[in-house]
Every structure is written in C-alpha cells, then in structure tokens.
CSV table of C-alpha atoms in Angstrom, one decimal:
chain,number,residue,atom,x,y,z
D,1,MET,CA,26.1,151.1,37.4
D,2,PRO,CA,22.7,149.4,37.7
D,3,HIS,CA,22.1,146.3,35.6
D,4,ARG,CA,19.0,144.2,35.2
D,5,ASN,CA,17.3,146.8,37.3
D,6,CYS,CA,19.6,146.1,40.2
D,7,PHE,CA,22.2,148.4,41.8
D,8,ASN,CA,24.3,145.4,42.8
D,9,PRO,CA,23.1,142.4,40.8
D,10,ALA,CA,25.7,139.9,42.0
D,11,VAL,CA,24.5,140.4,45.6
D,12,GLU,CA,20.8,141.1,44.9
D,13,THR,CA,20.3,138.0,42.8
D,14,ALA,CA,22.6,135.6,44.6
D,15,PRO,CA,21.4,132.0,45.3
D,16,ARG,CA,19.7,131.5,48.7
D,17,GLU,CA,22.5,129.1,49.8
D,18,HIS,CA,25.1,131.8,49.2
D,19,ILE,CA,23.1,134.4,51.1
D,20,ARG,CA,22.7,132.2,54.1
D,21,SER,CA,26.4,131.2,54.0
D,22,LEU,CA,27.4,134.9,53.9
D,23,GLN,CA,25.0,135.7,56.7
D,24,LEU,CA,26.5,133.0,59.0
D,25,GLU,CA,30.0,134.2,58.3
D,26,LYS,CA,29.1,137.8,59.1
D,27,LEU,CA,27.0,136.8,62.2
D,28,GLN,CA,30.0,135.0,63.7
D,29,LYS,CA,32.2,138.0,63.2
D,30,GLN,CA,29.6,140.4,64.5
D,31,ALA,CA,29.0,138.4,67.6
D,32,ALA,CA,32.8,138.4,68.3
D,33,TRP,CA,33.0,142.2,67.5
D,34,VAL,CA,30.3,143.2,70.1
D,35,TYR,CA,31.6,140.7,72.7
D,36,ASP,CA,35.1,142.1,72.5
D,37,ARG,CA,34.2,145.8,72.3
D,38,ILE,CA,30.9,146.6,74.1
D,39,PRO,CA,30.8,145.8,77.8
D,40,TRP,CA,27.0,145.8,77.9
D,41,TYR,CA,26.8,143.0,75.3
D,42,ARG,CA,29.7,141.0,76.9
D,43,GLU,CA,27.8,141.1,80.2
D,44,ARG,CA,24.6,139.8,78.5
D,45,PHE,CA,26.5,137.0,76.8
D,46,LEU,CA,28.0,135.9,80.1
D,47,GLU,CA,24.6,136.0,81.8
D,48,LEU,CA,23.2,133.8,79.1
D,49,GLY,CA,26.2,131.5,79.2
D,50,VAL,CA,27.0,132.0,75.6
D,51,LYS,CA,30.3,132.9,73.8
D,52,PRO,CA,30.8,134.0,70.1
D,53,GLU,CA,32.3,130.7,69.2
D,54,ASP,CA,29.0,129.0,70.1
D,55,ILE,CA,27.5,130.5,66.9
D,56,ARG,CA,27.8,127.6,64.5
D,57,ALA,CA,24.6,128.0,62.5
D,58,LEU,CA,22.2,130.8,61.8
D,59,GLU,CA,19.6,129.2,64.1
D,60,ASP,CA,22.1,129.7,67.0
D,61,ILE,CA,21.2,133.4,66.9
D,62,ARG,CA,18.4,132.5,69.3
D,63,HIS,CA,21.0,132.1,72.1
D,64,LEU,CA,22.0,135.7,71.8
D,65,PRO,CA,20.5,138.6,73.8
D,66,PHE,CA,17.8,140.9,72.6
D,67,THR,CA,18.3,144.7,72.2
D,68,ASP,CA,15.5,147.3,72.3
D,69,LYS,CA,14.9,151.0,72.6
D,70,HIS,CA,15.1,151.0,76.4
D,71,ILE,CA,18.6,149.7,76.3
D,72,LEU,CA,19.7,152.4,73.9
D,73,ARG,CA,18.3,155.0,76.3
D,74,ASP,CA,19.8,153.3,79.3
D,75,THR,CA,23.3,153.4,77.6
D,76,TYR,CA,22.8,156.9,76.2
D,77,PRO,CA,24.7,158.4,74.4
D,78,PHE,CA,27.7,156.2,73.6
D,79,GLY,CA,27.4,153.1,75.7
D,80,LEU,CA,26.8,150.8,72.7
D,81,CYS,CA,29.6,152.3,70.6
D,82,ALA,CA,32.1,149.7,69.5
D,83,VAL,CA,34.8,152.0,68.1
D,84,PRO,CA,36.8,154.9,69.4
D,85,LEU,CA,34.7,158.1,69.2
D,86,ASP,CA,37.3,159.7,66.8
D,87,GLU,CA,36.3,156.9,64.3
D,88,VAL,CA,32.6,158.0,64.4
D,89,VAL,CA,32.1,160.4,61.5
D,90,ARG,CA,28.4,161.1,62.0
D,91,LEU,CA,25.7,160.9,64.6
D,92,HIS,CA,21.9,160.6,64.0
D,93,SER,CA,19.2,160.4,66.6
D,94,SER,CA,15.5,160.1,67.2
D,95,SER,CA,13.5,163.1,68.2
D,96,GLY,CA,13.6,162.4,71.9
D,97,THR,CA,10.1,163.7,72.5
D,98,THR,CA,9.5,161.0,75.1
D,99,GLY,CA,12.8,161.4,77.0
D,100,LYS,CA,16.4,161.0,76.0
D,101,PRO,CA,16.8,160.5,72.2
D,102,ILE,CA,18.2,157.3,70.7
D,103,VAL,CA,21.6,158.0,69.4
D,104,ILE,CA,23.3,156.1,66.6
D,105,GLY,CA,26.8,156.6,65.2
D,106,TYR,CA,28.4,155.7,61.9
D,107,SER,CA,32.0,154.9,60.9
D,108,LYS,CA,33.1,155.8,57.3
D,109,ARG,CA,32.5,152.2,56.3
D,110,ASP,CA,29.1,152.3,57.9
D,111,LEU,CA,28.1,155.3,55.7
D,112,ASP,CA,29.3,153.5,52.6
D,113,VAL,CA,27.2,150.4,53.4
D,114,TRP,CA,24.2,152.6,54.2
D,115,SER,CA,24.5,154.5,50.9
D,116,ASP,CA,24.7,151.2,49.0
D,117,CYS,CA,21.6,149.9,50.7
D,118,VAL,CA,19.6,153.0,49.8
D,119,ALA,CA,20.9,153.0,46.2
D,120,ARG,CA,19.5,149.5,45.9
D,121,LEU,CA,16.0,150.5,47.1
D,122,VAL,CA,15.7,153.5,44.8
D,123,VAL,CA,16.8,151.4,41.8
D,124,MET,CA,14.0,148.9,42.8
D,125,ALA,CA,11.5,151.8,42.6
D,126,GLY,CA,12.6,152.6,39.0
D,127,VAL,CA,15.0,155.5,39.8
D,128,THR,CA,18.0,155.9,37.4
D,129,PRO,CA,21.1,158.1,37.4
D,130,ALA,CA,19.3,160.4,35.0
D,131,ASP,CA,16.7,161.3,37.5
D,132,ARG,CA,16.4,164.6,39.4
D,133,VAL,CA,15.5,163.9,43.0
D,134,GLN,CA,13.7,166.5,45.2
D,135,MET,CA,14.1,166.0,48.9
D,136,ALA,CA,11.2,167.1,51.1
D,137,PHE,CA,12.6,165.5,54.3
D,138,GLY,CA,14.4,167.6,56.8
D,139,TYR,CA,18.2,167.4,57.1
D,140,GLY,CA,18.5,167.4,60.9
D,141,MET,CA,19.2,164.4,63.2
D,142,PHE,CA,16.5,162.4,61.4
D,143,THR,CA,18.0,159.6,59.3
D,144,GLY,CA,15.7,159.9,56.4
D,145,GLY,CA,17.0,163.0,54.7
D,146,PHE,CA,20.7,162.2,54.7
D,147,GLY,CA,20.2,158.5,54.1
D,148,LEU,CA,18.1,158.9,51.0
D,149,HIS,CA,20.2,161.9,49.8
D,150,TYR,CA,23.5,160.0,49.8
D,151,GLY,CA,22.0,156.8,48.4
D,152,CYS,CA,20.5,158.7,45.4
D,153,GLU,CA,23.7,160.6,45.0
D,154,LYS,CA,25.7,157.3,45.0
D,155,LEU,CA,23.4,156.2,42.1
D,156,GLY,CA,24.4,159.3,40.2
D,157,CYS,CA,21.1,161.3,40.5
D,158,MET,CA,20.9,165.1,40.6
D,159,MET,CA,19.9,165.9,44.2
D,160,ILE,CA,17.7,168.9,45.0
D,161,PRO,CA,18.0,169.3,48.8
D,162,ALA,CA,14.9,171.4,49.3
D,163,GLY,CA,14.2,170.2,52.8
D,164,SER,CA,10.9,170.1,54.6
D,165,GLY,CA,8.1,172.7,54.5
D,166,ASN,CA,7.4,175.7,52.2
D,167,THR,CA,5.0,173.9,49.9
D,168,GLU,CA,4.8,176.7,47.3
D,169,ARG,CA,8.6,176.6,47.0
D,170,HIS,CA,8.5,172.8,46.4
D,171,LEU,CA,5.9,173.3,43.7
D,172,MET,CA,8.1,176.0,42.1
D,173,MET,CA,11.1,173.7,42.1
D,174,ILE,CA,9.2,170.8,40.6
D,175,GLU,CA,8.1,173.2,37.8
D,176,ASP,CA,11.4,175.0,37.2
D,177,TYR,CA,13.9,172.1,37.8
D,178,GLN,CA,11.8,169.5,36.1
D,179,THR,CA,12.0,167.2,39.1
D,180,THR,CA,11.3,163.6,38.4
D,181,VAL,CA,11.4,162.0,41.9
D,182,LEU,CA,9.9,163.3,45.1
D,183,ILE,CA,11.1,162.1,48.5
D,184,SER,CA,8.6,162.8,51.4
D,185,THR,CA,6.1,161.3,53.8
D,186,PRO,CA,3.0,160.1,51.9
D,187,SER,CA,0.8,162.6,53.8
D,188,TYR,CA,3.0,165.5,52.7
D,189,ALA,CA,3.1,164.3,49.1
D,190,LEU,CA,-0.7,164.4,49.1
D,191,HIS,CA,-0.6,167.9,50.6
D,192,ILE,CA,1.8,169.0,47.8
D,193,CYS,CA,-0.6,167.4,45.3
D,194,GLU,CA,-3.6,169.3,46.7
D,195,ALA,CA,-1.7,172.6,46.9
D,196,GLY,CA,-0.6,172.1,43.2
D,197,GLU,CA,-4.2,171.4,42.1
D,198,LYS,CA,-5.4,174.7,43.8
D,199,MET,CA,-2.7,176.5,41.8
D,200,GLY,CA,-3.9,175.0,38.6
D,201,PHE,CA,-1.2,172.2,38.2
D,202,ASP,CA,-2.0,169.6,35.7
D,203,TRP,CA,0.0,166.8,37.2
D,204,SER,CA,-0.3,164.6,34.1
D,205,ALA,CA,1.7,167.2,32.2
D,206,LYS,CA,4.5,167.5,34.9
D,207,SER,CA,7.9,165.9,35.0
D,208,LEU,CA,7.3,164.1,38.2
D,209,LYS,CA,7.1,160.3,37.8
D,210,ILE,CA,8.2,158.6,41.1
D,211,GLY,CA,7.4,159.1,44.8
D,212,LEU,CA,9.8,157.6,47.4
D,213,PHE,CA,7.9,157.6,50.6
D,214,GLY,CA,8.9,156.9,54.2
D,215,GLY,CA,8.7,158.3,57.7
D,216,GLU,CA,5.2,156.9,58.2
D,217,PRO,CA,3.0,154.1,56.9
D,218,CYS,CA,1.4,154.6,53.5
D,219,THR,CA,-2.1,153.2,53.5
D,220,PRO,CA,-3.3,151.4,50.3
D,221,GLY,CA,-6.0,154.0,49.9
D,222,MET,CA,-3.5,156.9,50.2
D,223,LYS,CA,-1.2,155.3,47.7
D,224,ARG,CA,-4.0,154.8,45.2
D,225,GLU,CA,-5.1,158.4,45.6
D,226,ILE,CA,-1.6,159.9,45.2
D,227,GLU,CA,-0.9,157.7,42.1
D,228,SER,CA,-4.1,158.6,40.4
D,229,ARG,CA,-4.0,162.3,41.2
D,230,MET,CA,-0.3,163.0,40.7
D,231,ARG,CA,0.2,160.5,37.9
D,232,ILE,CA,3.3,159.0,39.6
D,233,VAL,CA,4.4,155.6,40.9
D,234,CYS,CA,4.6,155.5,44.7
D,235,THR,CA,6.9,153.2,46.5
D,236,ASP,CA,7.6,152.6,50.2
D,237,ASN,CA,10.8,151.7,51.9
D,238,TYR,CA,11.5,150.4,55.4
D,239,GLY,CA,14.0,151.4,57.9
D,240,LEU,CA,14.4,152.7,61.5
D,241,THR,CA,16.8,155.0,63.3
D,242,GLU,CA,18.3,152.2,65.4
D,243,ILE,CA,19.1,150.1,62.4
D,244,ASN,CA,20.8,152.6,60.1
D,245,GLY,CA,17.7,154.4,58.9
D,246,PRO,CA,16.2,153.9,55.4
D,247,GLY,CA,17.7,151.0,53.4
D,248,VAL,CA,16.7,148.0,55.4
D,249,ALA,CA,14.1,147.0,52.8
D,250,GLY,CA,12.6,148.4,49.7
D,251,GLU,CA,9.7,147.8,47.3
D,252,CYS,CA,10.3,146.5,43.9
D,253,LEU,CA,7.8,147.2,41.0
D,254,SER,CA,7.0,143.4,40.7
D,255,SER,CA,5.8,142.9,44.3
D,256,ARG,CA,4.1,146.1,45.4
D,257,GLU,CA,2.9,144.8,48.7
D,258,HIS,CA,6.3,143.5,49.8
D,259,GLN,CA,9.8,144.9,50.4
D,260,HIS,CA,13.1,143.1,49.7
D,261,ILE,CA,15.3,143.0,52.8
D,262,ALA,CA,19.0,143.7,52.3
D,263,GLU,CA,19.9,140.3,53.7
D,264,ASP,CA,23.6,140.6,53.2
D,265,HIS,CA,23.6,143.3,55.9
D,266,PHE,CA,20.5,142.5,58.0
D,267,LEU,CA,19.6,139.1,59.5
D,268,TRP,CA,15.8,138.9,60.1
D,269,GLU,CA,13.7,136.9,62.5
D,270,VAL,CA,9.9,136.9,62.8
D,271,LEU,CA,9.0,136.0,66.4
D,272,ASP,CA,5.8,135.5,68.3
D,273,PRO,CA,5.7,138.7,70.4
D,274,ILE,CA,4.4,136.8,73.4
D,275,THR,CA,6.5,133.6,73.4
D,276,ASP,CA,9.5,134.9,71.5
D,277,ARG,CA,9.4,131.7,69.5
D,278,PRO,CA,10.1,131.8,65.7
D,279,CYS,CA,7.0,132.1,63.5
D,280,PRO,CA,6.7,129.8,60.5
D,281,GLU,CA,7.5,131.5,57.2
D,282,GLY,CA,4.6,133.6,56.0
D,283,VAL,CA,3.0,133.9,59.5
D,284,GLU,CA,2.8,137.4,61.0
D,285,GLY,CA,5.0,138.2,64.0
D,286,GLU,CA,7.4,140.8,65.4
D,287,LEU,CA,10.3,141.7,63.2
D,288,VAL,CA,13.7,141.3,65.0
D,289,LEU,CA,16.8,142.5,63.1
D,290,THR,CA,20.5,141.9,63.6
D,291,MET,CA,23.0,144.2,61.8
D,292,LEU,CA,25.6,141.9,60.3
D,293,ASP,CA,28.5,144.3,59.6
D,294,LYS,CA,27.9,147.6,61.4
D,295,GLU,CA,31.1,148.9,63.0
D,296,ALA,CA,30.2,151.9,65.2
D,297,PHE,CA,26.8,151.1,66.8
D,298,PRO,CA,26.0,147.4,66.0
D,299,MET,CA,22.7,145.9,67.1
D,300,LEU,CA,22.1,142.3,67.9
D,301,ARG,CA,18.5,141.0,67.8
D,302,TYR,CA,16.9,144.5,67.8
D,303,ARG,CA,13.2,144.2,68.7
D,304,THR,CA,11.5,146.6,66.2
D,305,HIS,CA,8.0,146.0,67.6
D,306,ASP,CA,6.8,146.1,63.9
D,307,LEU,CA,4.5,143.3,62.9
D,308,THR,CA,5.1,141.7,59.5
D,309,ARG,CA,5.5,138.4,57.7
D,310,VAL,CA,8.4,137.3,55.5
D,311,THR,CA,8.7,135.1,52.5
D,312,THR,CA,11.7,133.7,50.7
D,313,GLU,CA,9.6,132.6,47.7
D,314,PRO,CA,11.2,133.8,44.4
D,315,CYS,CA,10.2,137.3,43.2
D,316,ALA,CA,9.3,138.1,39.6
D,317,CYS,CA,11.9,140.9,39.6
D,318,GLY,CA,14.7,138.4,39.8
D,319,ARG,CA,15.9,139.4,43.3
D,320,THR,CA,16.5,136.5,45.6
D,321,HIS,CA,16.5,138.4,48.9
D,322,ALA,CA,13.6,137.7,51.2
D,323,ARG,CA,10.5,139.9,51.1
D,324,MET,CA,8.7,141.3,54.1
D,325,SER,CA,5.1,142.5,54.0
D,326,LYS,CA,4.6,146.2,54.5
D,327,VAL,CA,4.4,147.1,58.2
D,328,ARG,CA,1.0,148.4,59.1
D,329,ALA,CA,0.9,147.7,62.8
D,330,ARG,CA,3.2,147.6,65.8
D,331,THR,CA,3.0,145.5,69.0
D,332,ASP,CA,2.8,148.8,70.9
D,333,ASP,CA,0.2,150.3,68.5
D,334,MET,CA,-2.6,148.3,70.1
D,335,LEU,CA,-5.4,150.3,71.7
D,336,ILE,CA,-7.5,148.8,74.5
D,337,VAL,CA,-11.0,150.2,74.4
D,338,ARG,CA,-13.5,148.7,76.8
D,339,GLY,CA,-11.5,145.5,77.0
D,340,THR,CA,-11.3,145.2,73.2
D,341,ASN,CA,-7.9,145.2,71.4
D,342,ILE,CA,-7.9,147.6,68.4
D,343,PHE,CA,-5.2,148.5,65.9
D,344,PRO,CA,-5.4,151.7,63.8
D,345,ARG,CA,-4.9,149.6,60.6
D,346,GLN,CA,-8.3,148.1,61.1
D,347,VAL,CA,-9.8,151.5,60.7
D,348,GLU,CA,-7.6,152.1,57.7
D,349,ASP,CA,-8.7,148.9,56.1
D,350,VAL,CA,-12.4,149.7,56.5
D,351,LEU,CA,-12.2,153.2,55.3
D,352,SER,CA,-10.1,152.3,52.2
D,353,GLY,CA,-13.0,150.1,51.1
D,354,ILE,CA,-15.6,152.8,51.3
D,355,HIS,CA,-16.1,155.0,48.2
D,356,GLY,CA,-16.4,158.7,48.9
D,357,VAL,CA,-13.9,159.1,51.8
D,358,THR,CA,-10.3,160.3,51.7
D,359,PRO,CA,-7.3,158.4,53.2
D,360,HIS,CA,-7.2,161.0,56.0
D,361,TYR,CA,-8.8,160.1,59.3
D,362,ARG,CA,-8.3,160.7,63.1
D,363,ILE,CA,-9.0,158.4,66.0
D,364,VAL,CA,-9.9,160.1,69.3
D,365,LEU,CA,-10.2,158.3,72.6
D,366,ASP,CA,-11.9,159.8,75.7
D,367,ASN,CA,-13.7,158.7,78.8
D,368,GLU,CA,-15.6,161.8,79.6
D,369,THR,CA,-18.8,159.8,80.3
D,370,GLY,CA,-16.9,157.5,82.6
D,371,MET,CA,-16.6,154.8,79.9
D,372,ASP,CA,-14.0,154.6,77.1
D,373,ARG,CA,-15.3,156.0,73.9
D,374,ILE,CA,-13.7,155.9,70.4
D,375,THR,CA,-14.5,158.5,67.9
D,376,VAL,CA,-13.4,158.2,64.2
D,377,MET,CA,-13.2,161.4,62.3
D,378,VAL,CA,-13.7,160.6,58.6
D,379,GLU,CA,-12.8,163.1,55.9
D,380,LEU,CA,-15.2,163.0,52.9
D,381,GLN,CA,-14.5,163.6,49.2
D,382,PRO,CA,-16.3,166.8,47.9
D,383,GLU,CA,-18.7,164.8,45.8
D,384,SER,CA,-19.8,162.8,48.9
D,385,PHE,CA,-21.5,165.8,50.6
D,386,SER,CA,-25.2,166.2,50.2
D,387,ASP,CA,-27.7,168.8,51.4
D,388,SER,CA,-30.0,165.9,52.4
D,389,PHE,CA,-29.7,165.2,56.1
D,390,GLU,CA,-31.2,161.7,55.4
D,391,GLN,CA,-28.5,160.8,52.8
D,392,MET,CA,-25.7,162.0,55.1
D,393,ASN,CA,-27.1,160.2,58.1
D,394,HIS,CA,-27.5,157.0,56.0
D,395,PHE,CA,-23.8,157.3,54.8
D,396,LYS,CA,-22.6,157.7,58.4
D,397,ARG,CA,-24.6,154.7,59.6
D,398,HIS,CA,-23.0,152.7,56.8
D,399,ILE,CA,-19.5,153.6,58.0
D,400,VAL,CA,-20.5,152.9,61.6
D,401,ASP,CA,-21.7,149.4,60.7
D,402,ARG,CA,-18.6,148.6,58.7
D,403,LEU,CA,-16.3,149.8,61.6
D,404,ARG,CA,-18.4,147.9,64.2
D,405,HIS,CA,-18.1,144.7,62.3
D,406,SER,CA,-14.3,145.0,62.2
D,407,LEU,CA,-13.6,146.5,65.6
D,408,MET,CA,-16.2,144.6,67.5
D,409,ILE,CA,-17.3,147.7,69.3
D,410,THR,CA,-19.5,150.6,68.1
D,411,PRO,CA,-17.5,153.8,67.4
D,412,VAL,CA,-18.8,157.4,67.1
D,413,VAL,CA,-18.3,158.6,63.5
D,414,LYS,CA,-18.0,162.2,62.6
D,415,LEU,CA,-18.0,163.2,59.0
D,416,VAL,CA,-15.7,166.2,58.3
D,417,GLU,CA,-15.1,168.4,55.2
D,418,PRO,CA,-12.3,167.8,52.7
D,419,GLY,CA,-9.0,169.3,54.0
D,420,SER,CA,-10.2,169.6,57.6
D,421,ILE,CA,-7.9,166.9,58.9
D,422,GLU,CA,-4.4,168.5,59.2
D,423,ARG,CA,-1.8,167.4,56.7
D,424,ALA,CA,1.6,166.8,58.3
D,425,ILE,CA,5.0,167.6,56.9
D,426,GLY,CA,6.4,164.9,59.1
D,427,LYS,CA,4.7,161.8,60.5
D,428,SER,CA,0.9,162.0,60.6
D,429,LYS,CA,-0.7,161.7,64.0
D,430,ARG,CA,-3.6,159.3,63.6
D,431,VAL,CA,-4.5,158.6,67.2
D,432,GLU,CA,-5.3,161.1,70.0
D,433,ASP,CA,-5.8,159.5,73.4
D,434,LEU,CA,-7.6,162.0,75.7
D,435,ARG,CA,-8.5,159.4,78.4
D,436,VAL,CA,-7.9,160.5,81.9
D,437,LYS,CA,-5.8,157.9,83.7
D,438,GLU,CA,-6.8,157.2,87.3
C-alpha cells in the first residue's frame, strides 16, 4: 500500500548512491542478456569491439550501441526479442501510419514491472486506492490504455474502461459513477470539458478531481485552462511505445514542471544530438534511455529524439529519483522555413502569454507563391471578438509582432472562432505541411 505518498517508498526515496549501484548491477546483467540472446545486438557489440564484461562503471554505457526506431522496423516483428515467443504474453505496437509498426513484447515479469511503474506515477499525481478511474484511451495496440489501466488496478482503484470516443457517454459516466480521475489526452479532456459546459455541467460540483494526461504534450496554457474550468489537478506522465509505454516518468505535486524517472528500471542519458556527447546536468539535450531489466524486448541506449534536461537535485516530495523537464520538442520536430529553424513549442510559448486566445492552434506551411510561408491559426476566446475591424486588426498585429520576435520570421496570422480548430480524441495535429517538394 502507498506510504508517504509513494507506492514503493523504499525504492522511490533510496539514497542516490544506492540507486547508482543498483543501476550498474542491472546494466551489467542487461548487457550480457542482450549479447547472449539477440543476434543484432551481439553483432553491434562485436563491431564496436566491446563485450558485456567491459561494463565496469555506469559511464561505460557510452561504449554500447545505440538503438532507434529504424532498427525496430528493420528487425520487424520479432528480431529484437530475447525470449522464446511462447514466453511473450502480450504484444503492443505503434500505429504504423508511416510504414511497418514498431512491435514490442512483454513477458509476465515485464508486465509486473510495468504495472509497478505506472502505479508509482499515479500515486505521485495524488491518486489513491479509493479513487474511481475513467479511461478515455483506446484499448487497442496503443500502450496507454492497458498500461494505465493495470497500473491503477494494481494500486487498487476502481477502473471504468470506457475507452475512446462517445463524449456524451463519458459525461454520463462521470455523473452516474462519480468518477474522480480521468485518463485521456489533454486535448480530449478539454473537449469533454466544453461538451459538459454546453450540457450545463457545473464542474466545481462534480466528483472529478484529477486528470492523468498522456499521448501528446500538454502545453502550460492548456493545463491552466483545464484546471480552472474543470476544477481538477492535471498531471502529465512520460513514456513511449518502444520503452514499455507510460511509466518511464511521472509528475509529482511538488515539482509540476518536472517528472521523476523510474531510475531503478531506466538508465537515462542526455546527449548533444549533434555530437552524441553527454550534456552537463541541467543542460537540454536528447534523452537516451536504456531498459535495465526488460526480458522480452530489451532496448539499449534507445534514442527517443525527445529534448529535455535532467536534474538530480533533491525534490520537496521526498523522492530521490532524477527529474526530467517536460518534453515539449523533439529533434525531428524542427521545421525549416526560409532557412530558419522553428519548433512548434515557440508558437505555444508565445500564444500562452497572450490573454484572449485559447490553447488550440494550427501551423500550416505552404509554398504556393514560390516561397515558404507559415500561417498560424489562432483560436480566440469568445470575449476577444469585437465588431470593430480596427480592434481585431490591432489584436492580430500584436500576435504577429510577438511571433515574429520569437520565430525570427514574419508569419501570417489568422484569427478563428472558438471551437473551430478540431479537438482530437487521440493526439492533436498541430502542424500541417502542404509544401510541394521538388
């Protein structure tokens, strides 16, 4: 049972020296495990002239090979499996919208570890065994639904497996079952909020108190809006299909802009994405993760392409595991417009500081005129509309000026009505690239 607001306090509050010692012990075993059982890894070890016994310190991980999404596709479906297939009790995969999906398998022990990691992160968010948890993720090959379901169940919560879609049904369940925790993407939570308001919901009088969000980044502005309108506490968690799914890191209530990494299961590195050299602690770089005790589909030095920074400074919550800043950009998110590098988070940061706009926006790129053009569709709050053309034009110029200062190029800004930017049940599509490639 949880204690001191931790699911596993002996592990989550262990001294740093103990954590690093445990990580080294597990890393040595994991290196030997993949070398002995996965031909692809053994070949990479031999190419690099390294053997498992060469791992004598955590820093020696730099001698090991990287893994990335392309390798998972090249070895599809079972080329990186380290156990006989009759020991794989579940498969999950990515959507496969850009080719073959990424397939990941789990042994029985892997599922136990996964549930433990998820139980930790939901306790961090304030969830208790007495809570009633409504799932608005789908239950297909996507890791989010099953991962969070079994983690909450392990904690002892009542699970309501509503699944994705059918917003009116979700609202009915919240009302009838007195749901206290909602699991969804942040954009869908806001859609549920807006639909409830149209039906006359007074969210301050409802049972809901916690939102567990994932599947897409939650911008600061969106989090503030959901918390103020739904009267709940919103927390993010971090995970990815290739590395188990949700449960890699979670947000505690003492450090809202960071997420504690489950360091006894995941060894992190933050590397310069150009040179692959380690970044000093607290400096932003690419997050690279090694699974320390995965049996079925282990990953060494998996390049997430997510940009973050990590600190090992003590946290007020009492947990000693390192904290990563929330991922708001990826190395492959970068847009090049007229020779200028742009990240969507720059647009988010600007819009979140402008009163009168919603957290919903869309970036559209085209080159219809022969030159790259960036258009930012900005959704306004109802009170921001005016019958005065002069006032609206002034507001638009203000947004253009703020974006130009951040992006270093001048965008086209289109002001759109509330609700006109589509709310997604799954991940929101923020960027639409319509440029014709020569």
